[in-house]
């Protein structure tokens, strides 16, 4: 593989003549870069055993992990959820279940109107959090990421009507509902006072530096601060002041325009294009026609803060956290009180971000804490790419107007523009292109930060996405997990040290780097790590969104799954296997950590042969599962 220069590393724009391309060129030509010997081909990678050795070294200890005291299960292609001996799994709620006393029951015909879906649990369960009210009652906030037209509509999306579009919009967003303790687990309380549906049409308020900016103004909202709805809510975060963070990911797919409508470079960078075949909102709801409302897409791609304890509260879009395809928001309070939020932008060759609040957390004043995400500094990560042993250094590059080339002459007239076009700003400052950053999770004790890099078929192929550093394999079809520690354990620090926790792979098919790191075996192999989270004991739970063909490169991996990792020893064991053609996503624990909630998203997608969870010939439905230990003990020990 040829050496690729850092110009390419930093600009992943396709060949267009946008002002942003020019501005990136200009900024890059002025910069001094870290040395650029990072373009290691696979040959170099294979020769450099230190990478696998580094992980192999930790693997030697893995036989003695005390954290993983369960019997690992085999890969499975069954249409069910399977957990180890001594554990049980059962559903909490499925797509279409009523959330209010007066809401209709699920109608599997696909003919129910939008008004039903507005009162029911949305589709495609994703990120979620359990907010305890007391020992016996809690409120769950759950993302409903997107829809499966093949099941939502009797016509499978082939003859959409205006009401179908409304129904689709109502199946998106966030479901908030109370749960009550029932024996060793939980049940939904339809009479809960906090129950609420937030959809693609719920009123929200824009906050932070982009508020009221010209790029956010529309005919319906000339002030640029009142936005309708949230959608493609992927994963989540939560704050110590009791709010829920929902992250807007692939918002681009909901916008359309007449064929032949010109797409600007800014729109292109975020994936906006005239065709919106999957959802078809623009045909029936002109808000989503970007030829008529070119600023409407700027109002999505944000992190939204919701108070789950107040069903009439107005959700707040937090523009200080930047606009991109947000995966989740991993929030921590730094030792000096600043709030630090780690954020992934899930697209091939996009970036990893960090927000540091201006103000400090005050445990005595939860009201004041509610303003902490209004103002702060956004950074983007640059990793050392010249490393050959699966570890190295990194730095956080500031995305502040007037600094690092983010100037008016380069197209950024103010901080609002930097936030709205955070991707382009990241390119200007020289951020590292990553293998699709998905979830970030922070170890509860030592605060090491972990991030899944799920896969990237463009690595080594597309401009700027060269092989090296934390993205060490071309055509990366298996994914990896990178982790880092900031300098001096200070999460506001500019520098950090990183290493790879695991390179997923298939040791039964490959003998090279695609076999994975040494903590991957024929018994625990998986692909495309996506959701991650820690329990109170420091176990790393790994959820997959991979290929489930069980063939070729993926032979022996079976359906998607959940694994459990020991961050110390590197050991990974398979804990749960999931039904046919689903993704496992969304993870939270009850307050006592006796119940692990995990999401089964889109079983039977694209009409694959699943009937989960109802069995028989029932329609497959996204479902939250509850996993408990048969002895009633907690996951936190
Ligand atoms: Fe919604 Fe990147 O997963
Ligand atoms: Ca994901
Ligand atoms: Ca994914
Ligand atoms: Ca998915």
Short mmCIF file of C-alpha atoms in Angstrom, two decimals, residues 77-509:
data_model
loop_
_atom_site.label_atom_id
_atom_site.label_comp_id
_atom_site.label_asym_id
_atom_site.label_seq_id
_atom_site.Cartn_x
_atom_site.Cartn_y
_atom_site.Cartn_z
CA UNK A 77 -28.81 -19.54 14.93
CA UNK A 78 -31.99 -20.22 16.93
CA UNK A 79 -34.90 -17.78 16.92
CA UNK A 80 -34.65 -17.15 20.64
CA UNK A 81 -32.71 -15.45 23.41
CA UNK A 82 -30.34 -17.89 25.11
CA UNK A 83 -28.49 -17.08 28.34
CA UNK A 84 -26.14 -19.20 30.50
CA UNK A 85 -27.26 -21.73 33.06
CA UNK A 86 -28.37 -19.97 36.23
CA UNK A 87 -29.79 -16.97 34.35
CA UNK A 88 -33.25 -16.32 32.90
CA UNK A 89 -34.51 -13.96 30.22
CA UNK A 90 -38.03 -12.69 29.55
CA UNK A 91 -39.58 -9.79 27.64
CA UNK A 92 -40.49 -6.46 29.27
CA UNK A 93 -42.10 -4.71 26.31
CA UNK A 94 -42.34 -5.06 22.53
CA UNK A 95 -43.00 -2.68 19.65
CA UNK A 96 -46.70 -1.69 19.62
CA UNK A 97 -47.45 -2.52 23.26
CA UNK A 98 -49.78 0.08 24.85
CA UNK A 99 -48.17 2.72 27.07
CA UNK A 100 -51.38 4.22 28.45
CA UNK A 101 -54.50 2.76 30.01
CA UNK A 102 -56.60 3.93 27.05
CA UNK A 103 -54.11 2.91 24.36
CA UNK A 104 -55.04 0.14 21.91
CA UNK A 105 -53.37 -3.25 22.08
CA UNK A 106 -50.86 -4.17 19.37
CA UNK A 107 -52.52 -4.88 16.03
CA UNK A 108 -50.40 -7.18 13.89
CA UNK A 109 -52.35 -6.46 10.69
CA UNK A 110 -50.23 -3.41 9.84
CA UNK A 111 -53.46 -1.47 9.31
CA UNK A 112 -53.65 0.37 12.65
CA UNK A 113 -53.68 4.17 12.26
CA UNK A 114 -51.05 6.68 13.37
CA UNK A 115 -53.20 7.53 16.40
CA UNK A 116 -52.58 4.01 17.80
CA UNK A 117 -48.83 4.18 17.36
CA UNK A 118 -48.75 7.56 19.12
CA UNK A 119 -49.92 5.80 22.31
CA UNK A 120 -47.77 2.68 21.99
CA UNK A 121 -44.14 1.66 22.41
CA UNK A 122 -42.23 2.73 19.30
CA UNK A 123 -40.31 0.48 16.94
CA UNK A 124 -36.64 -0.59 16.95
CA UNK A 125 -35.75 -0.32 20.62
CA UNK A 126 -32.23 1.06 21.11
CA UNK A 127 -30.38 2.99 23.84
CA UNK A 128 -32.22 3.19 27.17
CA UNK A 129 -31.84 4.07 30.83
CA UNK A 130 -33.55 2.96 34.04
CA UNK A 131 -34.23 5.90 36.38
CA UNK A 132 -35.15 4.63 39.84
CA UNK A 133 -38.02 6.41 41.60
CA UNK A 134 -37.83 4.17 44.65
CA UNK A 135 -36.98 0.51 45.29
CA UNK A 136 -40.16 -0.75 43.65
CA UNK A 137 -40.77 1.77 40.88
CA UNK A 138 -38.77 3.38 38.11
CA UNK A 139 -39.16 5.23 34.85
CA UNK A 140 -37.52 3.88 31.73
CA UNK A 141 -36.53 6.17 28.86
CA UNK A 142 -36.02 4.16 25.67
CA UNK A 143 -34.99 5.21 22.17
CA UNK A 144 -37.06 3.99 19.21
CA UNK A 145 -34.46 4.36 16.52
CA UNK A 146 -36.25 3.69 13.26
CA UNK A 147 -38.98 1.56 11.67
CA UNK A 148 -39.36 -1.64 9.71
CA UNK A 149 -41.84 -0.73 6.93
CA UNK A 150 -42.15 -4.41 6.05
CA UNK A 151 -43.92 -4.95 9.38
CA UNK A 152 -45.31 -1.52 10.28
CA UNK A 153 -47.46 -1.29 7.15
CA UNK A 154 -49.64 -3.99 5.60
CA UNK A 155 -48.34 -2.78 2.22
CA UNK A 156 -44.76 -2.96 3.53
CA UNK A 157 -44.16 0.68 2.63
CA UNK A 158 -45.03 0.21 -1.02
CA UNK A 159 -48.11 2.46 -1.12
CA UNK A 160 -47.61 5.11 1.52
CA UNK A 161 -50.32 7.56 2.58
CA UNK A 162 -50.17 10.73 4.67
CA UNK A 163 -51.40 8.77 7.72
CA UNK A 164 -48.72 6.13 7.14
CA UNK A 165 -46.07 8.86 7.27
CA UNK A 166 -47.58 10.10 10.54
CA UNK A 167 -47.58 6.55 11.85
CA UNK A 168 -43.94 6.15 10.91
CA UNK A 169 -43.12 9.44 12.65
CA UNK A 170 -44.99 8.23 15.74
CA UNK A 171 -43.02 4.96 15.82
CA UNK A 172 -39.80 7.01 16.15
CA UNK A 173 -38.44 9.03 19.03
CA UNK A 174 -38.39 8.09 22.69
CA UNK A 175 -40.79 6.06 24.84
CA UNK A 176 -40.91 7.01 28.51
CA UNK A 177 -42.82 4.68 30.85
CA UNK A 178 -43.00 3.60 34.43
CA UNK A 179 -42.11 0.09 35.52
CA UNK A 180 -43.07 -1.55 38.80
CA UNK A 181 -41.21 -4.33 40.55
CA UNK A 182 -42.75 -7.76 40.10
CA UNK A 183 -41.01 -10.55 41.99
CA UNK A 184 -37.44 -10.65 40.80
CA UNK A 185 -38.07 -8.43 37.77
CA UNK A 186 -40.27 -5.63 36.39
CA UNK A 187 -43.50 -4.93 34.52
CA UNK A 188 -44.76 -1.91 32.58
CA UNK A 189 -47.32 0.24 34.42
CA UNK A 190 -49.71 1.64 31.79
CA UNK A 191 -51.19 3.91 34.47
CA UNK A 192 -47.81 5.51 35.23
CA UNK A 193 -48.10 9.30 35.55
CA UNK A 194 -44.77 9.80 33.83
CA UNK A 195 -45.63 7.79 30.72
CA UNK A 196 -44.97 9.77 27.59
CA UNK A 197 -44.30 9.39 23.89
CA UNK A 198 -41.81 11.74 22.31
CA UNK A 199 -41.95 11.48 18.52
CA UNK A 200 -40.76 13.13 15.33
CA UNK A 201 -43.37 15.82 16.01
CA UNK A 202 -42.80 16.71 19.68
CA UNK A 203 -41.83 20.32 20.33
CA UNK A 204 -38.22 20.83 21.41
CA UNK A 205 -36.02 23.79 22.22
CA UNK A 206 -32.62 24.47 20.66
CA UNK A 207 -30.00 25.57 23.19
CA UNK A 208 -26.34 26.54 23.09
CA UNK A 209 -24.26 28.34 20.47
CA UNK A 210 -26.36 27.43 17.39
CA UNK A 211 -29.62 28.78 18.87
CA UNK A 212 -31.28 31.33 16.62
CA UNK A 213 -28.57 31.11 13.94
CA UNK A 214 -29.59 31.83 10.35
CA UNK A 215 -28.79 28.23 9.41
CA UNK A 216 -31.49 27.04 11.82
CA UNK A 217 -34.24 29.40 10.73
CA UNK A 218 -37.19 28.07 8.76
CA UNK A 219 -40.50 29.51 7.56
CA UNK A 220 -42.28 27.73 10.39
CA UNK A 221 -39.68 28.83 12.94
CA UNK A 222 -38.19 32.20 11.93
CA UNK A 223 -36.47 32.48 15.32
CA UNK A 224 -34.49 29.27 14.75
CA UNK A 225 -35.05 27.82 18.18
CA UNK A 226 -38.25 25.78 18.29
CA UNK A 227 -37.84 22.43 16.60
CA UNK A 228 -40.35 19.70 16.03
CA UNK A 229 -39.23 16.26 16.96
CA UNK A 230 -36.32 13.90 17.23
CA UNK A 231 -35.72 10.76 15.17
CA UNK A 232 -33.19 8.07 14.49
CA UNK A 233 -32.45 8.12 18.20
CA UNK A 234 -29.64 5.64 18.38
CA UNK A 235 -27.96 5.28 21.72
CA UNK A 236 -28.05 7.39 24.82
CA UNK A 237 -26.47 8.81 27.89
CA UNK A 238 -27.62 9.90 31.30
CA UNK A 239 -26.59 12.65 33.64
CA UNK A 240 -26.04 12.66 37.41
CA UNK A 241 -28.72 15.36 37.59
CA UNK A 242 -31.31 12.84 36.47
CA UNK A 243 -31.84 13.60 32.79
CA UNK A 244 -31.73 11.34 29.76
CA UNK A 245 -29.63 12.06 26.69
CA UNK A 246 -30.91 10.75 23.37
CA UNK A 247 -28.62 10.89 20.34
CA UNK A 248 -29.79 11.65 16.80
CA UNK A 249 -27.89 9.44 14.38
CA UNK A 250 -28.86 8.81 10.73
CA UNK A 251 -31.15 11.83 10.37
CA UNK A 252 -30.22 12.32 6.73
CA UNK A 253 -32.45 9.47 5.50
CA UNK A 254 -35.63 11.32 6.48
CA UNK A 255 -35.09 14.21 4.08
CA UNK A 256 -35.88 14.13 0.41
CA UNK A 257 -36.46 16.40 -2.57
CA UNK A 258 -37.64 16.16 -6.16
CA UNK A 259 -35.29 14.17 -8.40
CA UNK A 260 -32.48 16.28 -9.73
CA UNK A 261 -32.44 18.70 -6.78
CA UNK A 262 -28.91 19.94 -6.35
CA UNK A 263 -27.12 18.82 -3.20
CA UNK A 264 -24.60 21.18 -1.61
CA UNK A 265 -21.25 19.98 -0.31
CA UNK A 266 -22.46 20.62 3.24
CA UNK A 267 -25.52 18.45 2.68
CA UNK A 268 -23.43 15.78 1.01
CA UNK A 269 -21.04 15.53 3.94
CA UNK A 270 -24.04 14.60 6.10
CA UNK A 271 -25.52 12.23 3.52
CA UNK A 272 -28.55 14.32 2.48
CA UNK A 273 -29.82 13.31 -0.96
CA UNK A 274 -33.07 13.65 -2.95
CA UNK A 275 -34.11 10.01 -2.71
CA UNK A 276 -35.82 9.07 0.59
CA UNK A 277 -37.23 5.70 -0.43
CA UNK A 278 -37.26 4.05 2.98
CA UNK A 279 -39.37 6.64 4.84
CA UNK A 280 -40.94 8.81 2.11
CA UNK A 281 -41.73 11.62 4.56
CA UNK A 282 -40.92 14.43 2.14
CA UNK A 283 -43.76 13.41 -0.18
CA UNK A 284 -46.43 13.96 2.46
CA UNK A 285 -44.80 16.36 4.90
CA UNK A 286 -43.07 19.27 3.17
CA UNK A 287 -41.01 19.99 6.28
CA UNK A 288 -38.81 17.11 5.11
CA UNK A 289 -38.44 18.39 1.54
CA UNK A 290 -35.06 20.11 1.65
CA UNK A 291 -35.64 21.86 -1.64
CA UNK A 292 -38.37 23.80 0.19
CA UNK A 293 -36.79 23.82 3.65
CA UNK A 294 -33.02 23.72 3.20
CA UNK A 295 -32.37 24.51 6.87
CA UNK A 296 -34.59 21.79 8.34
CA UNK A 297 -31.79 19.16 8.20
CA UNK A 298 -29.61 21.47 10.32
CA UNK A 299 -32.10 21.01 13.14
CA UNK A 300 -31.23 17.31 13.48
CA UNK A 301 -28.04 15.46 14.31
CA UNK A 302 -27.90 16.72 17.90
CA UNK A 303 -27.88 15.31 21.41
CA UNK A 304 -31.22 15.96 23.11
CA UNK A 305 -31.65 16.23 26.89
CA UNK A 306 -34.96 15.01 28.34
CA UNK A 307 -36.26 15.17 31.90
CA UNK A 308 -37.95 11.77 32.32
CA UNK A 309 -39.51 12.83 35.64
CA UNK A 310 -41.57 15.62 34.08
CA UNK A 311 -43.86 14.51 31.24
CA UNK A 312 -44.62 18.11 30.21
CA UNK A 313 -40.98 19.25 30.04
CA UNK A 314 -39.68 20.49 26.69
CA UNK A 315 -36.71 18.42 25.46
CA UNK A 316 -33.57 20.48 24.80
CA UNK A 317 -31.27 20.04 21.83
CA UNK A 318 -27.72 20.68 23.02
CA UNK A 319 -25.89 22.37 20.15
CA UNK A 320 -22.67 22.76 22.16
CA UNK A 321 -22.14 19.01 21.66
CA UNK A 322 -21.92 19.40 17.88
CA UNK A 323 -23.96 18.15 14.94
CA UNK A 324 -23.08 14.80 13.48
CA UNK A 325 -24.46 11.26 13.41
CA UNK A 326 -24.38 10.79 17.14
CA UNK A 327 -24.13 7.28 18.52
CA UNK A 328 -24.20 7.77 22.29
CA UNK A 329 -23.10 10.25 24.92
CA UNK A 330 -20.86 8.86 27.66
CA UNK A 331 -20.85 11.44 30.42
CA UNK A 332 -18.64 11.67 33.48
CA UNK A 333 -17.78 14.23 36.11
CA UNK A 334 -14.06 14.95 36.03
CA UNK A 335 -12.18 15.19 39.34
CA UNK A 336 -12.27 19.01 39.07
CA UNK A 337 -16.05 19.08 38.53
CA UNK A 338 -16.13 19.71 34.79
CA UNK A 339 -18.60 17.56 32.89
CA UNK A 340 -16.91 15.55 30.15
CA UNK A 341 -18.97 13.84 27.44
CA UNK A 342 -17.40 11.43 24.95
CA UNK A 343 -19.25 11.21 21.62
CA UNK A 344 -18.87 9.00 18.54
CA UNK A 345 -19.91 9.92 14.99
CA UNK A 346 -20.92 6.63 13.41
CA UNK A 347 -19.95 6.78 9.81
CA UNK A 348 -17.02 5.29 7.93
CA UNK A 349 -14.12 7.69 8.21
CA UNK A 350 -15.80 10.10 10.62
CA UNK A 351 -14.54 11.08 14.04
CA UNK A 352 -14.55 10.78 17.81
CA UNK A 353 -15.36 13.83 19.95
CA UNK A 354 -15.18 15.10 23.52
CA UNK A 355 -17.15 17.92 25.13
CA UNK A 356 -15.89 19.70 28.26
CA UNK A 357 -18.38 21.91 30.08
CA UNK A 358 -17.53 25.48 30.97
CA UNK A 359 -19.23 25.24 34.34
CA UNK A 360 -18.67 22.69 37.08
CA UNK A 361 -20.97 20.10 38.57
CA UNK A 362 -22.39 21.06 41.94
CA UNK A 363 -24.03 18.14 43.78
CA UNK A 364 -25.75 20.71 46.02
CA UNK A 365 -27.50 22.47 43.14
CA UNK A 366 -29.15 20.11 40.67
CA UNK A 367 -31.08 22.99 39.10
CA UNK A 368 -27.87 24.77 38.09
CA UNK A 369 -26.44 21.49 36.79
CA UNK A 370 -29.21 21.44 34.20
CA UNK A 371 -27.41 24.24 32.35
CA UNK A 372 -24.04 22.45 32.18
CA UNK A 373 -24.49 21.13 28.65
CA UNK A 374 -25.34 24.64 27.34
CA UNK A 375 -21.81 25.89 27.16
CA UNK A 376 -18.37 24.35 26.83
CA UNK A 377 -15.67 23.31 24.42
CA UNK A 378 -15.88 20.58 21.81
CA UNK A 379 -12.75 18.65 20.82
CA UNK A 380 -12.06 15.99 18.22
CA UNK A 381 -9.55 13.17 18.53
CA UNK A 382 -6.31 12.77 16.64
CA UNK A 383 -4.61 9.41 17.20
CA UNK A 384 -0.99 8.53 16.52
CA UNK A 385 -1.12 6.52 13.33
CA UNK A 386 2.57 5.61 13.11
CA UNK A 387 2.35 3.02 15.84
CA UNK A 388 2.78 -0.66 15.06
CA UNK A 389 1.91 -2.35 18.33
CA UNK A 390 -1.74 -1.58 18.95
CA UNK A 391 -1.12 1.33 21.26
CA UNK A 392 -0.01 4.90 21.11
CA UNK A 393 -0.77 8.50 21.95
CA UNK A 394 -3.46 10.90 20.97
CA UNK A 395 -4.50 14.48 21.36
CA UNK A 396 -7.75 16.42 21.46
CA UNK A 397 -8.03 19.22 18.90
CA UNK A 398 -10.22 22.15 19.85
CA UNK A 399 -13.21 23.08 17.71
CA UNK A 400 -13.50 26.73 18.65
CA UNK A 401 -14.18 29.51 16.21
CA UNK A 402 -11.03 31.50 15.50
CA UNK A 403 -8.68 28.66 16.47
CA UNK A 404 -7.02 25.89 14.45
CA UNK A 405 -8.08 27.38 11.12
CA UNK A 406 -11.78 27.62 12.03
CA UNK A 407 -11.98 31.16 10.74
CA UNK A 408 -14.30 33.26 8.66
CA UNK A 409 -11.98 33.10 5.66
CA UNK A 410 -12.20 29.31 5.87
CA UNK A 411 -16.00 29.37 5.90
CA UNK A 412 -16.74 29.42 9.62
CA UNK A 413 -18.27 32.79 10.42
CA UNK A 414 -19.00 31.98 14.05
CA UNK A 415 -19.17 29.24 16.68
CA UNK A 416 -22.67 28.26 15.56
CA UNK A 417 -21.32 27.33 12.12
CA UNK A 418 -18.54 25.30 13.72
CA UNK A 419 -21.14 23.31 15.68
CA UNK A 420 -23.61 22.91 12.78
CA UNK A 421 -20.84 21.72 10.46
CA UNK A 422 -18.81 19.92 13.12
CA UNK A 423 -17.72 17.27 10.61
CA UNK A 424 -16.15 19.82 8.30
CA UNK A 425 -14.56 21.58 11.28
CA UNK A 426 -13.06 18.24 12.37
CA UNK A 427 -11.53 17.83 8.91
CA UNK A 428 -10.03 21.31 9.01
CA UNK A 429 -8.27 20.71 12.32
CA UNK A 430 -6.88 17.34 11.21
CA UNK A 431 -8.91 14.77 13.15
CA UNK A 432 -8.29 11.06 12.60
CA UNK A 433 -10.77 9.22 10.40
CA UNK A 434 -12.10 6.25 12.36
CA UNK A 435 -13.70 2.85 11.69
CA UNK A 436 -17.24 4.01 12.61
CA UNK A 437 -17.16 5.01 16.29
CA UNK A 438 -20.23 3.52 17.95
CA UNK A 439 -20.76 3.44 21.72
CA UNK A 440 -18.38 4.88 24.28
CA UNK A 441 -18.39 3.53 27.85
CA UNK A 442 -16.41 4.63 30.90
CA UNK A 443 -15.11 2.14 33.46
CA UNK A 444 -16.87 2.86 36.78
CA UNK A 445 -13.67 2.81 38.85
CA UNK A 446 -10.54 3.70 36.90
CA UNK A 447 -12.44 5.81 34.32
CA UNK A 448 -10.70 4.22 31.34
CA UNK A 449 -12.77 5.07 28.27
CA UNK A 450 -13.70 2.34 25.77
CA UNK A 451 -15.11 2.88 22.27
CA UNK A 452 -16.32 0.33 19.74
CA UNK A 453 -15.11 0.85 16.17
CA UNK A 454 -17.63 -1.39 14.57
CA UNK A 455 -16.31 -2.03 11.03
CA UNK A 456 -15.25 -0.09 7.95
CA UNK A 457 -15.18 -1.56 4.48
CA UNK A 458 -13.61 1.67 3.17
CA UNK A 459 -10.51 1.50 5.36
CA UNK A 460 -7.45 1.38 3.14
CA UNK A 461 -9.54 2.16 0.10
CA UNK A 462 -11.10 5.60 0.36
CA UNK A 463 -9.25 8.84 0.43
CA UNK A 464 -8.10 9.72 3.92
CA UNK A 465 -8.97 6.39 5.48
CA UNK A 466 -5.53 4.88 5.65
CA UNK A 467 -4.55 1.84 7.66
CA UNK A 468 -2.83 2.28 11.02
CA UNK A 469 -3.10 3.26 14.66
CA UNK A 470 -6.46 2.31 16.18
CA UNK A 471 -7.77 1.42 12.70
CA UNK A 472 -5.17 -1.23 11.81
CA UNK A 473 -6.91 -3.35 9.17
CA UNK A 474 -7.93 -2.59 5.60
CA UNK A 475 -11.48 -3.60 4.64
CA UNK A 476 -12.25 -4.00 8.30
CA UNK A 477 -15.23 -6.34 8.42
CA UNK A 478 -14.92 -7.42 12.07
CA UNK A 479 -14.34 -4.28 14.14
CA UNK A 480 -12.31 -3.54 17.26
CA UNK A 481 -12.54 -1.82 20.64
CA UNK A 482 -10.10 0.98 21.43
CA UNK A 483 -9.63 2.38 24.91
CA UNK A 484 -7.75 5.33 26.37
CA UNK A 485 -6.66 7.05 29.54
CA UNK A 486 -6.20 10.82 29.65
CA UNK A 487 -2.93 12.33 30.86
CA UNK A 488 -2.83 12.39 34.68
CA UNK A 489 -6.33 10.86 34.82
CA UNK A 490 -7.64 14.32 33.96
CA UNK A 491 -10.40 14.01 31.35
CA UNK A 492 -10.06 17.68 30.45
CA UNK A 493 -6.42 17.02 29.42
CA UNK A 494 -5.37 17.51 25.81
CA UNK A 495 -3.37 14.28 25.50
CA UNK A 496 -4.15 10.63 26.11
CA UNK A 497 -2.71 7.15 25.71
CA UNK A 498 -4.66 4.48 23.89
CA UNK A 499 -4.51 0.78 23.18
CA UNK A 500 -6.72 -1.84 21.60
CA UNK A 501 -8.76 -3.99 23.98
CA UNK A 502 -9.75 -6.43 21.26
CA UNK A 503 -9.61 -6.90 17.52
CA UNK A 504 -12.60 -9.02 16.55
CA UNK A 505 -11.98 -11.69 13.95
CA UNK A 506 -12.44 -15.28 12.92
CA UNK A 507 -9.58 -17.60 13.89
CA UNK A 508 -11.28 -20.58 12.24
CA UNK A 509 -11.16 -18.89 8.82
#
